[in-house]
PDB file of C-alpha atoms and ligand atoms in Angstrom:
ATOM      1  CA  MET Y  59     -30.563  23.497  17.483  1.00  0.00           C
ATOM      2  CA  ALA Y  60     -31.428  21.606  14.072  1.00  0.00           C
ATOM      3  CA  ALA Y  61     -32.158  18.381  15.452  1.00  0.00           C
ATOM      4  CA  ILE Y  62     -35.047  20.150  18.045  1.00  0.00           C
ATOM      5  CA  GLN Y  63     -36.538  22.439  15.036  1.00  0.00           C
ATOM      6  CA  LEU Y  64     -36.549  18.796  13.556  1.00  0.00           C
ATOM      7  CA  ILE Y  65     -38.666  17.114  16.273  1.00  0.00           C
ATOM      8  CA  PHE Y  66     -41.246  20.246  16.584  1.00  0.00           C
ATOM      9  CA  ALA Y  67     -41.396  19.776  12.833  1.00  0.00           C
ATOM     10  CA  LYS Y  68     -44.368  17.145  13.839  1.00  0.00           C
ATOM     11  CA  PHE Y  69     -45.940  18.561  16.014  1.00  0.00           C
ATOM     12  CA  PRO Y  70     -49.853  20.919  14.947  1.00  0.00           C
ATOM     13  CA  ALA Y  71     -50.139  24.362  15.771  1.00  0.00           C
ATOM     14  CA  GLY Y  72     -51.709  25.244  18.427  1.00  0.00           C
ATOM     15  CA  SER Y  73     -49.675  22.665  20.421  1.00  0.00           C
ATOM     16  CA  ASN Y  74     -48.818  23.098  23.450  1.00  0.00           C
ATOM     17  CA  PHE Y  75     -45.031  22.106  25.452  1.00  0.00           C
ATOM     18  CA  ILE Y  76     -44.439  20.327  29.075  1.00  0.00           C
ATOM     19  CA  VAL Y  77     -41.286  22.095  28.694  1.00  0.00           C
ATOM     20  CA  SER Y  78     -37.721  22.255  32.318  1.00  0.00           C
ATOM     21  CA  ARG Y  79     -37.837  25.811  34.028  1.00  0.00           C
ATOM     22  CA  ASP Y  80     -34.660  25.099  33.552  1.00  0.00           C
ATOM     23  CA  ILE Y  81     -32.883  24.697  30.031  1.00  0.00           C
ATOM     24  CA  TYR Y  82     -30.210  26.382  27.223  1.00  0.00           C
ATOM     25  CA  GLY Y  83     -30.839  29.291  26.402  1.00  0.00           C
ATOM     26  CA  GLY Y  84     -30.945  28.867  22.563  1.00  0.00           C
ATOM     27  CA  SER Y  85     -33.830  26.625  22.955  1.00  0.00           C
ATOM     28  CA  TYR Y  86     -35.460  28.756  25.140  1.00  0.00           C
ATOM     29  CA  ARG Y  87     -34.576  31.713  22.082  1.00  0.00           C
ATOM     30  CA  LEU Y  88     -36.506  28.561  19.577  1.00  0.00           C
ATOM     31  CA  PHE Y  89     -39.458  28.144  21.940  1.00  0.00           C
ATOM     32  CA  GLU Y  90     -40.228  31.557  22.266  1.00  0.00           C
ATOM     33  CA  ASN Y  91     -40.073  32.284  18.464  1.00  0.00           C
ATOM     34  CA  PHE Y  92     -42.189  29.656  17.376  1.00  0.00           C
ATOM     35  CA  LYS Y  93     -44.961  30.947  20.321  1.00  0.00           C
ATOM     36  CA  GLU Y  94     -46.207  34.240  17.582  1.00  0.00           C
ATOM     37  CA  LYS Y  95     -44.531  31.771  14.424  1.00  0.00           C
ATOM     38  CA  TYR Y  96     -46.631  28.643  15.230  1.00  0.00           C
ATOM     39  CA  ASN Y  97     -49.208  29.617  17.821  1.00  0.00           C
ATOM     40  CA  PHE Y  98     -47.184  27.145  20.245  1.00  0.00           C
ATOM     41  CA  SER Y  99     -47.272  27.666  23.998  1.00  0.00           C
ATOM     42  CA  TYR Y 100     -44.735  25.696  26.505  1.00  0.00           C
ATOM     43  CA  THR Y 101     -45.998  26.335  30.549  1.00  0.00           C
ATOM     44  CA  TYR Y 102     -42.428  26.327  31.848  1.00  0.00           C
ATOM     45  CA  TRP Y 103     -41.848  23.565  34.981  1.00  0.00           C
ATOM     46  CA  ASP Y 104     -39.928  23.386  38.003  1.00  0.00           C
ATOM     47  CA  GLU Y 105     -39.336  19.506  38.981  1.00  0.00           C
ATOM     48  CA  GLN Y 106     -40.977  20.730  42.908  1.00  0.00           C
ATOM     49  CA  GLU Y 107     -44.235  22.014  40.338  1.00  0.00           C
ATOM     50  CA  ASP Y 108     -46.267  18.304  40.697  1.00  0.00           C
ATOM     51  CA  LEU Y 109     -45.926  17.398  36.786  1.00  0.00           C
ATOM     52  CA  ALA Y 110     -48.940  15.925  35.692  1.00  0.00           C
ATOM     53  CA  SER Y 111     -51.194  18.590  36.933  1.00  0.00           C
ATOM     54  CA  LEU Y 112     -49.500  21.080  33.904  1.00  0.00           C
ATOM     55  CA  VAL Y 113     -51.274  18.964  30.821  1.00  0.00           C
ATOM     56  CA  GLU Y 114     -54.212  20.094  29.250  1.00  0.00           C
ATOM     57  CA  SER Y 115     -56.726  19.070  25.889  1.00  0.00           C
ATOM     58  CA  ASN Y 116     -53.639  20.445  23.575  1.00  0.00           C
ATOM     59  CA  THR Y 117     -50.290  19.498  25.521  1.00  0.00           C
ATOM     60  CA  GLU Y 118     -48.704  17.872  22.775  1.00  0.00           C
ATOM     61  CA  ALA Y 119     -45.077  17.169  25.299  1.00  0.00           C
ATOM     62  CA  ILE Y 120     -42.868  17.198  27.607  1.00  0.00           C
ATOM     63  CA  PHE Y 121     -39.283  17.958  26.378  1.00  0.00           C
ATOM     64  CA  ILE Y 122     -36.652  18.005  29.182  1.00  0.00           C
ATOM     65  CA  GLU Y 123     -33.152  18.626  29.813  1.00  0.00           C
ATOM     66  CA  THR Y 124     -31.689  16.335  32.031  1.00  0.00           C
ATOM     67  CA  PRO Y 125     -28.997  17.627  33.471  1.00  0.00           C
ATOM     68  CA  THR Y 126     -30.514  21.686  33.146  1.00  0.00           C
ATOM     69  CA  ASN Y 127     -27.772  23.570  31.769  1.00  0.00           C
ATOM     70  CA  PRO Y 128     -27.103  25.707  33.303  1.00  0.00           C
ATOM     71  CA  LEU Y 129     -27.974  24.765  37.192  1.00  0.00           C
ATOM     72  CA  MET Y 130     -27.652  20.765  36.703  1.00  0.00           C
ATOM     73  CA  ASN Y 131     -30.904  19.115  37.569  1.00  0.00           C
ATOM     74  CA  VAL Y 132     -31.676  15.861  37.314  1.00  0.00           C
ATOM     75  CA  VAL Y 133     -34.947  14.482  36.795  1.00  0.00           C
ATOM     76  CA  ASN Y 134     -36.306  10.807  37.091  1.00  0.00           C
ATOM     77  CA  LEU Y 135     -37.013   9.742  33.779  1.00  0.00           C
ATOM     78  CA  GLU Y 136     -39.146   7.254  34.984  1.00  0.00           C
ATOM     79  CA  LYS Y 137     -42.257   9.225  37.078  1.00  0.00           C
ATOM     80  CA  ILE Y 138     -42.249  11.982  33.767  1.00  0.00           C
ATOM     81  CA  SER Y 139     -41.909   8.996  31.367  1.00  0.00           C
ATOM     82  CA  GLN Y 140     -45.119   6.976  33.752  1.00  0.00           C
ATOM     83  CA  VAL Y 141     -46.786  11.403  33.379  1.00  0.00           C
ATOM     84  CA  ALA Y 142     -46.480  10.988  29.578  1.00  0.00           C
ATOM     85  CA  LYS Y 143     -47.914   7.835  29.275  1.00  0.00           C
ATOM     86  CA  ASP Y 144     -50.531   8.330  31.184  1.00  0.00           C
ATOM     87  CA  ASN Y 145     -51.982  10.854  29.592  1.00  0.00           C
ATOM     88  CA  ASN Y 146     -51.077  10.018  25.592  1.00  0.00           C
ATOM     89  CA  ILE Y 147     -48.108  12.329  25.567  1.00  0.00           C
ATOM     90  CA  LEU Y 148     -44.255  12.352  23.850  1.00  0.00           C
ATOM     91  CA  PHE Y 149     -41.644  12.598  26.095  1.00  0.00           C
ATOM     92  CA  ILE Y 150     -38.456  14.052  24.672  1.00  0.00           C
ATOM     93  CA  VAL Y 151     -35.063  14.641  26.594  1.00  0.00           C
ATOM     94  CA  ASP Y 152     -32.246  16.377  25.845  1.00  0.00           C
ATOM     95  CA  SER Y 153     -29.369  14.053  26.747  1.00  0.00           C
ATOM     96  CA  THR Y 154     -25.823  16.275  25.204  1.00  0.00           C
ATOM     97  CA  LEU Y 155     -24.256  16.358  28.823  1.00  0.00           C
ATOM     98  CA  PHE Y 156     -24.954  13.067  29.703  1.00  0.00           C
ATOM     99  CA  THR Y 157     -24.655  11.695  26.669  1.00  0.00           C
ATOM    100  CA  PRO Y 158     -25.686   8.273  25.692  1.00  0.00           C
ATOM    101  CA  TYR Y 159     -22.057   7.065  27.467  1.00  0.00           C
ATOM    102  CA  PHE Y 160     -23.960   7.562  30.974  1.00  0.00           C
ATOM    103  CA  ILE Y 161     -27.483   7.644  30.023  1.00  0.00           C
ATOM    104  CA  ARG Y 162     -29.568   5.888  27.937  1.00  0.00           C
ATOM    105  CA  PRO Y 163     -33.535   7.576  27.966  1.00  0.00           C
ATOM    106  CA  ILE Y 164     -35.551   5.415  26.036  1.00  0.00           C
ATOM    107  CA  GLU Y 165     -34.502   2.281  28.270  1.00  0.00           C
ATOM    108  CA  SER Y 166     -36.154   5.262  30.653  1.00  0.00           C
ATOM    109  CA  GLY Y 167     -39.992   5.688  29.427  1.00  0.00           C
ATOM    110  CA  ALA Y 168     -38.424   8.805  26.976  1.00  0.00           C
ATOM    111  CA  ASP Y 169     -39.619   8.750  23.145  1.00  0.00           C
ATOM    112  CA  ILE Y 170     -37.300  10.852  21.236  1.00  0.00           C
ATOM    113  CA  VAL Y 171     -33.347  12.297  22.826  1.00  0.00           C
ATOM    114  CA  ILE Y 172     -31.652  14.582  21.098  1.00  0.00           C
ATOM    115  CA  HIS Y 173     -27.672  16.036  21.761  1.00  0.00           C
ATOM    116  CA  SER Y 174     -26.043  18.194  20.513  1.00  0.00           C
ATOM    117  CA  ALA Y 175     -23.431  16.250  18.707  1.00  0.00           C
ATOM    118  CA  THR Y 176     -21.051  19.567  18.314  1.00  0.00           C
ATOM    119  CA  LYS Y 177     -20.643  18.864  22.777  1.00  0.00           C
ATOM    120  CA  TYR Y 178     -20.062  14.980  24.415  1.00  0.00           C
ATOM    121  CA  LEU Y 179     -20.008  13.067  21.483  1.00  0.00           C
ATOM    122  CA  GLY Y 180     -17.981  15.146  18.192  1.00  0.00           C
ATOM    123  CA  GLY Y 181     -15.670  15.448  21.312  1.00  0.00           C
ATOM    124  CA  HIS Y 182     -13.047  18.531  20.143  1.00  0.00           C
ATOM    125  CA  ASN Y 183     -14.627  21.250  19.692  1.00  0.00           C
ATOM    126  CA  ASP Y 184     -14.062  21.758  15.003  1.00  0.00           C
ATOM    127  CA  LEU Y 185     -18.012  20.217  14.267  1.00  0.00           C
ATOM    128  CA  LEU Y 186     -21.463  21.267  14.167  1.00  0.00           C
ATOM    129  CA  ALA Y 187     -23.630  18.051  14.616  1.00  0.00           C
ATOM    130  CA  GLY Y 188     -27.175  16.980  16.411  1.00  0.00           C
ATOM    131  CA  LEU Y 189     -28.540  13.428  17.280  1.00  0.00           C
ATOM    132  CA  VAL Y 190     -32.582  12.321  17.131  1.00  0.00           C
ATOM    133  CA  ILE Y 191     -33.314   9.138  18.543  1.00  0.00           C
ATOM    134  CA  THR Y 192     -36.558   7.914  17.602  1.00  0.00           C
ATOM    135  CA  LYS Y 193     -38.533   4.756  20.383  1.00  0.00           C
ATOM    136  CA  GLY Y 194     -40.605   2.716  17.073  1.00  0.00           C
ATOM    137  CA  GLU Y 195     -41.274   1.988  13.689  1.00  0.00           C
ATOM    138  CA  ASN Y 196     -44.125   5.022  13.409  1.00  0.00           C
ATOM    139  CA  LEU Y 197     -42.518   7.256  14.908  1.00  0.00           C
ATOM    140  CA  SER Y 198     -38.896   6.856  13.575  1.00  0.00           C
ATOM    141  CA  GLU Y 199     -40.210   6.661  10.092  1.00  0.00           C
ATOM    142  CA  GLU Y 200     -42.156   9.910  10.698  1.00  0.00           C
ATOM    143  CA  TYR Y 201     -38.949  12.108  11.844  1.00  0.00           C
ATOM    144  CA  ALA Y 202     -37.066   9.864   8.972  1.00  0.00           C
ATOM    145  CA  PHE Y 203     -39.432  11.504   6.558  1.00  0.00           C
ATOM    146  CA  LEU Y 204     -38.807  15.358   7.759  1.00  0.00           C
ATOM    147  CA  HIS Y 205     -34.866  14.708   8.197  1.00  0.00           C
ATOM    148  CA  ASN Y 206     -35.346  14.141   4.794  1.00  0.00           C
ATOM    149  CA  SER Y 207     -37.860  16.808   3.469  1.00  0.00           C
ATOM    150  CA  ILE Y 208     -36.671  20.251   5.830  1.00  0.00           C
ATOM    151  CA  GLY Y 209     -33.063  18.846   4.574  1.00  0.00           C
ATOM    152  CA  SER Y 210     -31.364  19.112   8.419  1.00  0.00           C
ATOM    153  CA  THR Y 211     -28.629  16.024   7.271  1.00  0.00           C
ATOM    154  CA  LEU Y 212     -24.645  17.035   8.063  1.00  0.00           C
ATOM    155  CA  SER Y 213     -21.824  17.480   5.051  1.00  0.00           C
ATOM    156  CA  PRO Y 214     -20.106  13.795   4.695  1.00  0.00           C
ATOM    157  CA  PHE Y 215     -17.151  15.564   6.319  1.00  0.00           C
ATOM    158  CA  ASP Y 216     -18.574  16.416   9.246  1.00  0.00           C
ATOM    159  CA  CYS Y 217     -20.154  12.795   9.441  1.00  0.00           C
ATOM    160  CA  PHE Y 218     -16.271  11.939   9.198  1.00  0.00           C
ATOM    161  CA  ASN Y 219     -15.136  13.945  11.957  1.00  0.00           C
ATOM    162  CA  LEU Y 220     -18.162  12.799  14.443  1.00  0.00           C
ATOM    163  CA  ILE Y 221     -17.854   9.533  13.542  1.00  0.00           C
ATOM    164  CA  ARG Y 222     -13.500   9.752  14.561  1.00  0.00           C
ATOM    165  CA  GLY Y 223     -15.040  11.278  17.575  1.00  0.00           C
ATOM    166  CA  LEU Y 224     -17.693   8.591  19.757  1.00  0.00           C
ATOM    167  CA  LYS Y 225     -14.707   6.445  18.868  1.00  0.00           C
ATOM    168  CA  THR Y 226     -12.563   7.710  22.461  1.00  0.00           C
ATOM    169  CA  LEU Y 227     -15.820   8.470  23.410  1.00  0.00           C
ATOM    170  CA  ALA Y 228     -15.893   6.086  27.058  1.00  0.00           C
ATOM    171  CA  LEU Y 229     -12.509   6.748  27.192  1.00  0.00           C
ATOM    172  CA  ARG Y 230     -13.010  10.928  26.622  1.00  0.00           C
ATOM    173  CA  MET Y 231     -15.514  10.584  29.226  1.00  0.00           C
ATOM    174  CA  ASP Y 232     -14.053   8.715  31.826  1.00  0.00           C
ATOM    175  CA  LYS Y 233     -11.748  11.337  31.762  1.00  0.00           C
ATOM    176  CA  HIS Y 234     -13.362  14.526  31.593  1.00  0.00           C
ATOM    177  CA  LEU Y 235     -15.752  12.493  34.659  1.00  0.00           C
ATOM    178  CA  ALA Y 236     -12.767  12.058  36.849  1.00  0.00           C
ATOM    179  CA  ASN Y 237     -11.257  15.621  36.608  1.00  0.00           C
ATOM    180  CA  ALA Y 238     -14.347  17.606  37.243  1.00  0.00           C
ATOM    181  CA  LEU Y 239     -14.514  14.872  40.801  1.00  0.00           C
ATOM    182  CA  GLU Y 240     -11.501  16.528  41.223  1.00  0.00           C
ATOM    183  CA  VAL Y 241     -12.512  20.637  40.399  1.00  0.00           C
ATOM    184  CA  VAL Y 242     -16.011  20.227  42.359  1.00  0.00           C
ATOM    185  CA  ASP Y 243     -13.687  18.625  45.466  1.00  0.00           C
ATOM    186  CA  TYR Y 244     -11.368  21.922  44.495  1.00  0.00           C
ATOM    187  CA  LEU Y 245     -14.208  24.359  44.094  1.00  0.00           C
ATOM    188  CA  GLN Y 246     -15.591  22.793  47.878  1.00  0.00           C
ATOM    189  CA  SER Y 247     -12.591  23.872  49.607  1.00  0.00           C
ATOM    190  CA  LYS Y 248     -12.495  27.552  47.827  1.00  0.00           C
ATOM    191  CA  SER Y 249     -13.999  30.793  50.273  1.00  0.00           C
ATOM    192  CA  GLU Y 250     -14.504  32.479  47.132  1.00  0.00           C
ATOM    193  CA  VAL Y 251     -16.777  29.951  46.039  1.00  0.00           C
ATOM    194  CA  THR Y 252     -20.977  29.764  47.631  1.00  0.00           C
ATOM    195  CA  LYS Y 253     -22.673  27.049  45.729  1.00  0.00           C
ATOM    196  CA  VAL Y 254     -21.587  24.468  43.474  1.00  0.00           C
ATOM    197  CA  TYR Y 255     -23.256  22.861  40.969  1.00  0.00           C
ATOM    198  CA  PHE Y 256     -22.347  18.871  40.208  1.00  0.00           C
ATOM    199  CA  PRO Y 257     -25.125  16.306  38.588  1.00  0.00           C
ATOM    200  CA  GLY Y 258     -22.385  13.924  38.369  1.00  0.00           C
ATOM    201  CA  ASN Y 259     -21.743  11.671  34.877  1.00  0.00           C
ATOM    202  CA  THR Y 260     -20.479  13.911  32.891  1.00  0.00           C
ATOM    203  CA  GLY Y 261     -17.628  16.764  32.455  1.00  0.00           C
ATOM    204  CA  MET Y 262     -20.099  20.058  33.119  1.00  0.00           C
ATOM    205  CA  VAL Y 263     -19.980  21.727  36.525  1.00  0.00           C
ATOM    206  CA  SER Y 264     -21.137  25.242  37.318  1.00  0.00           C
ATOM    207  CA  PHE Y 265     -20.871  27.170  40.593  1.00  0.00           C
ATOM    208  CA  GLU Y 266     -21.541  30.454  42.235  1.00  0.00           C
ATOM    209  CA  ILE Y 267     -18.630  32.963  43.459  1.00  0.00           C
ATOM    210  CA  LYS Y 268     -18.984  35.618  46.430  1.00  0.00           C
ATOM    211  CA  ASP Y 269     -19.164  38.796  44.059  1.00  0.00           C
ATOM    212  CA  ALA Y 270     -20.648  38.744  40.905  1.00  0.00           C
ATOM    213  CA  ASN Y 271     -18.210  42.240  40.444  1.00  0.00           C
ATOM    214  CA  ASP Y 272     -15.316  40.209  40.177  1.00  0.00           C
ATOM    215  CA  VAL Y 273     -16.430  37.646  37.265  1.00  0.00           C
ATOM    216  CA  SER Y 274     -14.640  39.320  34.813  1.00  0.00           C
ATOM    217  CA  ASP Y 275     -11.285  39.528  35.823  1.00  0.00           C
ATOM    218  CA  PHE Y 276     -11.098  36.413  36.990  1.00  0.00           C
ATOM    219  CA  LEU Y 277     -12.454  35.558  34.092  1.00  0.00           C
ATOM    220  CA  LYS Y 278      -9.197  37.694  32.814  1.00  0.00           C
ATOM    221  CA  SER Y 279      -6.999  35.827  35.031  1.00  0.00           C
ATOM    222  CA  LEU Y 280      -7.359  32.165  32.571  1.00  0.00           C
ATOM    223  CA  ASN Y 281      -4.738  31.253  30.832  1.00  0.00           C
ATOM    224  CA  LEU Y 282      -5.584  27.185  30.161  1.00  0.00           C
ATOM    225  CA  ILE Y 283      -8.817  27.286  30.434  1.00  0.00           C
ATOM    226  CA  SER Y 284     -11.010  29.390  27.781  1.00  0.00           C
ATOM    227  CA  PHE Y 285     -13.751  32.010  27.980  1.00  0.00           C
ATOM    228  CA  ALA Y 286     -15.503  30.802  25.374  1.00  0.00           C
ATOM    229  CA  GLU Y 287     -19.282  28.954  24.926  1.00  0.00           C
ATOM    230  CA  SER Y 288     -19.597  25.453  23.675  1.00  0.00           C
ATOM    231  CA  LEU Y 289     -19.280  22.766  25.921  1.00  0.00           C
ATOM    232  CA  GLY Y 290     -17.642  18.822  25.926  1.00  0.00           C
ATOM    233  CA  GLY Y 291     -14.205  19.039  24.510  1.00  0.00           C
ATOM    234  CA  VAL Y 292     -11.359  17.928  25.309  1.00  0.00           C
ATOM    235  CA  GLU Y 293      -9.989  21.518  26.624  1.00  0.00           C
ATOM    236  CA  SER Y 294     -11.604  22.933  29.942  1.00  0.00           C
ATOM    237  CA  PHE Y 295     -14.117  25.945  28.498  1.00  0.00           C
ATOM    238  CA  ILE Y 296     -15.122  28.569  30.962  1.00  0.00           C
ATOM    239  CA  THR Y 297     -18.884  29.832  29.998  1.00  0.00           C
ATOM    240  CA  TYR Y 298     -20.709  32.512  31.489  1.00  0.00           C
ATOM    241  CA  PRO Y 299     -24.078  32.342  30.342  1.00  0.00           C
ATOM    242  CA  ILE Y 300     -26.295  35.404  31.130  1.00  0.00           C
ATOM    243  CA  THR Y 301     -24.060  36.843  28.637  1.00  0.00           C
ATOM    244  CA  GLN Y 302     -23.319  33.852  26.685  1.00  0.00           C
ATOM    245  CA  THR Y 303     -25.747  31.350  26.347  1.00  0.00           C
ATOM    246  CA  HIS Y 304     -27.967  32.025  28.284  1.00  0.00           C
ATOM    247  CA  MET Y 305     -28.846  35.994  27.472  1.00  0.00           C
ATOM    248  CA  ASP Y 306     -31.729  35.720  25.609  1.00  0.00           C
ATOM    249  CA  ILE Y 307     -33.788  35.176  29.232  1.00  0.00           C
ATOM    250  CA  PRO Y 308     -35.073  38.162  29.570  1.00  0.00           C
ATOM    251  CA  VAL Y 309     -33.386  38.625  33.454  1.00  0.00           C
ATOM    252  CA  GLU Y 310     -36.610  38.540  35.438  1.00  0.00           C
ATOM    253  CA  VAL Y 311     -36.978  35.397  34.083  1.00  0.00           C
ATOM    254  CA  ARG Y 312     -33.655  33.794  34.857  1.00  0.00           C
ATOM    255  CA  GLU Y 313     -33.440  34.653  38.694  1.00  0.00           C
ATOM    256  CA  SER Y 314     -36.416  33.449  39.182  1.00  0.00           C
ATOM    257  CA  TYR Y 315     -35.207  30.245  38.863  1.00  0.00           C
ATOM    258  CA  GLY Y 316     -31.443  30.771  40.654  1.00  0.00           C
ATOM    259  CA  LEU Y 317     -29.737  31.554  36.799  1.00  0.00           C
ATOM    260  CA  THR Y 318     -27.563  34.952  38.371  1.00  0.00           C
ATOM    261  CA  ASP Y 319     -25.176  37.030  37.343  1.00  0.00           C
ATOM    262  CA  ARG Y 320     -22.420  34.796  39.802  1.00  0.00           C
ATOM    263  CA  LEU Y 321     -23.093  32.221  38.113  1.00  0.00           C
ATOM    264  CA  LEU Y 322     -20.081  30.161  36.237  1.00  0.00           C
ATOM    265  CA  ARG Y 323     -20.016  26.935  34.212  1.00  0.00           C
ATOM    266  CA  ILE Y 324     -17.275  24.896  33.276  1.00  0.00           C
ATOM    267  CA  SER Y 325     -17.011  22.470  30.917  1.00  0.00           C
ATOM    268  CA  VAL Y 326     -13.887  20.511  31.732  1.00  0.00           C
ATOM    269  CA  GLY Y 327     -11.933  18.863  29.213  1.00  0.00           C
ATOM    270  CA  ILE Y 328      -9.512  16.334  29.604  1.00  0.00           C
ATOM    271  CA  GLU Y 329      -5.760  18.046  30.600  1.00  0.00           C
ATOM    272  CA  HIS Y 330      -4.015  17.131  33.765  1.00  0.00           C
ATOM    273  CA  ALA Y 331      -6.537  18.098  36.816  1.00  0.00           C
ATOM    274  CA  ASP Y 332      -3.262  19.832  38.334  1.00  0.00           C
ATOM    275  CA  ASP Y 333      -2.893  22.056  35.656  1.00  0.00           C
ATOM    276  CA  ILE Y 334      -6.457  22.837  35.349  1.00  0.00           C
ATOM    277  CA  ILE Y 335      -7.268  23.454  39.437  1.00  0.00           C
ATOM    278  CA  ASN Y 336      -3.827  25.543  38.660  1.00  0.00           C
ATOM    279  CA  ASP Y 337      -5.163  27.399  36.034  1.00  0.00           C
ATOM    280  CA  PHE Y 338      -8.600  28.676  38.602  1.00  0.00           C
ATOM    281  CA  GLU Y 339      -5.827  29.172  41.728  1.00  0.00           C
ATOM    282  CA  GLN Y 340      -3.754  31.529  40.721  1.00  0.00           C
ATOM    283  CA  ALA Y 341      -7.277  33.144  38.812  1.00  0.00           C
ATOM    284  CA  PHE Y 342      -8.590  33.467  42.723  1.00  0.00           C
ATOM    285  CA  GLU Y 343      -4.863  34.681  44.093  1.00  0.00           C
ATOM    286  CA  ARG Y 344      -4.845  37.554  41.381  1.00  0.00           C
ATOM    287  CA  LEU Y 345      -8.341  38.177  42.944  1.00  0.00           C
ATOM    288  CA  LYS Y 346      -6.794  38.536  46.370  1.00  0.00           C
ATOM    289  CA  GLU Y 347      -3.481  40.150  45.021  1.00  0.00           C
ATOM    290  CA  ARG Y 348      -5.939  43.354  42.944  1.00  0.00           C
ATOM    291  CA  VAL Y 349      -8.148  44.067  46.167  1.00  0.00           C
ATOM    292  CA  GLY Y 350      -5.207  43.835  48.299  1.00  0.00           C
TER     293      GLY Y 350
HETATM  294  C1  PLP S 133     -28.335  21.226  25.915  1.00  0.00           C
HETATM  295  C2  PLP S 133     -27.910  21.673  24.788  1.00  0.00           C
HETATM  296  N1  PLP S 133     -29.189  21.502  24.216  1.00  0.00           N
HETATM  297  C3  PLP S 133     -28.217  21.702  22.564  1.00  0.00           C
HETATM  298  C4  PLP S 133     -27.623  22.708  22.130  1.00  0.00           C
HETATM  299  C5  PLP S 133     -27.555  22.646  20.484  1.00  0.00           C
HETATM  300  O1  PLP S 133     -26.103  22.680  20.569  1.00  0.00           O
HETATM  301  P1  PLP S 133     -25.456  23.163  19.367  1.00  0.00           P
HETATM  302  O2  PLP S 133     -24.810  23.793  19.150  1.00  0.00           O
HETATM  303  O3  PLP S 133     -24.869  21.575  18.048  1.00  0.00           O
HETATM  304  O4  PLP S 133     -26.852  23.238  18.219  1.00  0.00           O
HETATM  305  C6  PLP S 133     -26.777  23.375  22.951  1.00  0.00           C
HETATM  306  C7  PLP S 133     -25.681  24.208  23.112  1.00  0.00           C
HETATM  307  O5  PLP S 133     -24.834  24.581  24.240  1.00  0.00           O
HETATM  308  C8  PLP S 133     -26.698  22.508  24.828  1.00  0.00           C
HETATM  309  O6  PLP S 133     -25.882  22.847  25.652  1.00  0.00           O
END
């Protein structure tokens, strides 16, 4: 979040931004706060809408997540970058869920890329960090100045842990993805699951269960998979977005774009895939026993 805050420090009061409709709840919370503080306005964009038609005279940037958190929508970076270029505005991508191992948005026309390094880049759920990658000398110098001036810098120990994590990024991402593919197959075979969201190229999977009333018992039954926020670590985590990561998005807003009380989000870890699937299986079985 410090990386995102740093990015927005560049823009003058009164700026408008076009932002992905589905977005990490913490980013939404920060943007809502910036509205009052800096007189910023945000135009939330659904991928079906014509992006170019949303650009206003005070629009400074397009900020998107790909895939989005938690509905896993993937967008075409080249097309967005063309709209940004045509209108002389910046294109910012939060690429946390794909990581630079799978996708490098700068090569597809992004001007600024951010990653929460707390997630896959660190990879072990033991540090908080963010990365800002900028294109071109002018933008990079401007952000280097802001970074130093604002002071959103890391402690040496977090840097040490982050460098250690980066060394195994490739190995971990291949395993996260392989496990996620098995988990997706498994979830798609379950009658209790009505929808699975998986963008590929990540270990992140969201799914909807039939009955929101089962969520609490289901989460309590899991043994290996931790019911916790955050994502991208070696251990599997499961999150209930509406009470955790996305709790600050008003119910009418999140329901308008499909973030429901039936949605769960898994960060598939690097354990043996059978252990992850067996944990889900016994939790689903317990739901049945309870009903029986
Ligand atoms: C897509 C995305 N961006 C940014 C963040 C913020 O990351 P941090 O916890 O490192 O501040 C998160 C956290 O979940 C996220 O999912």
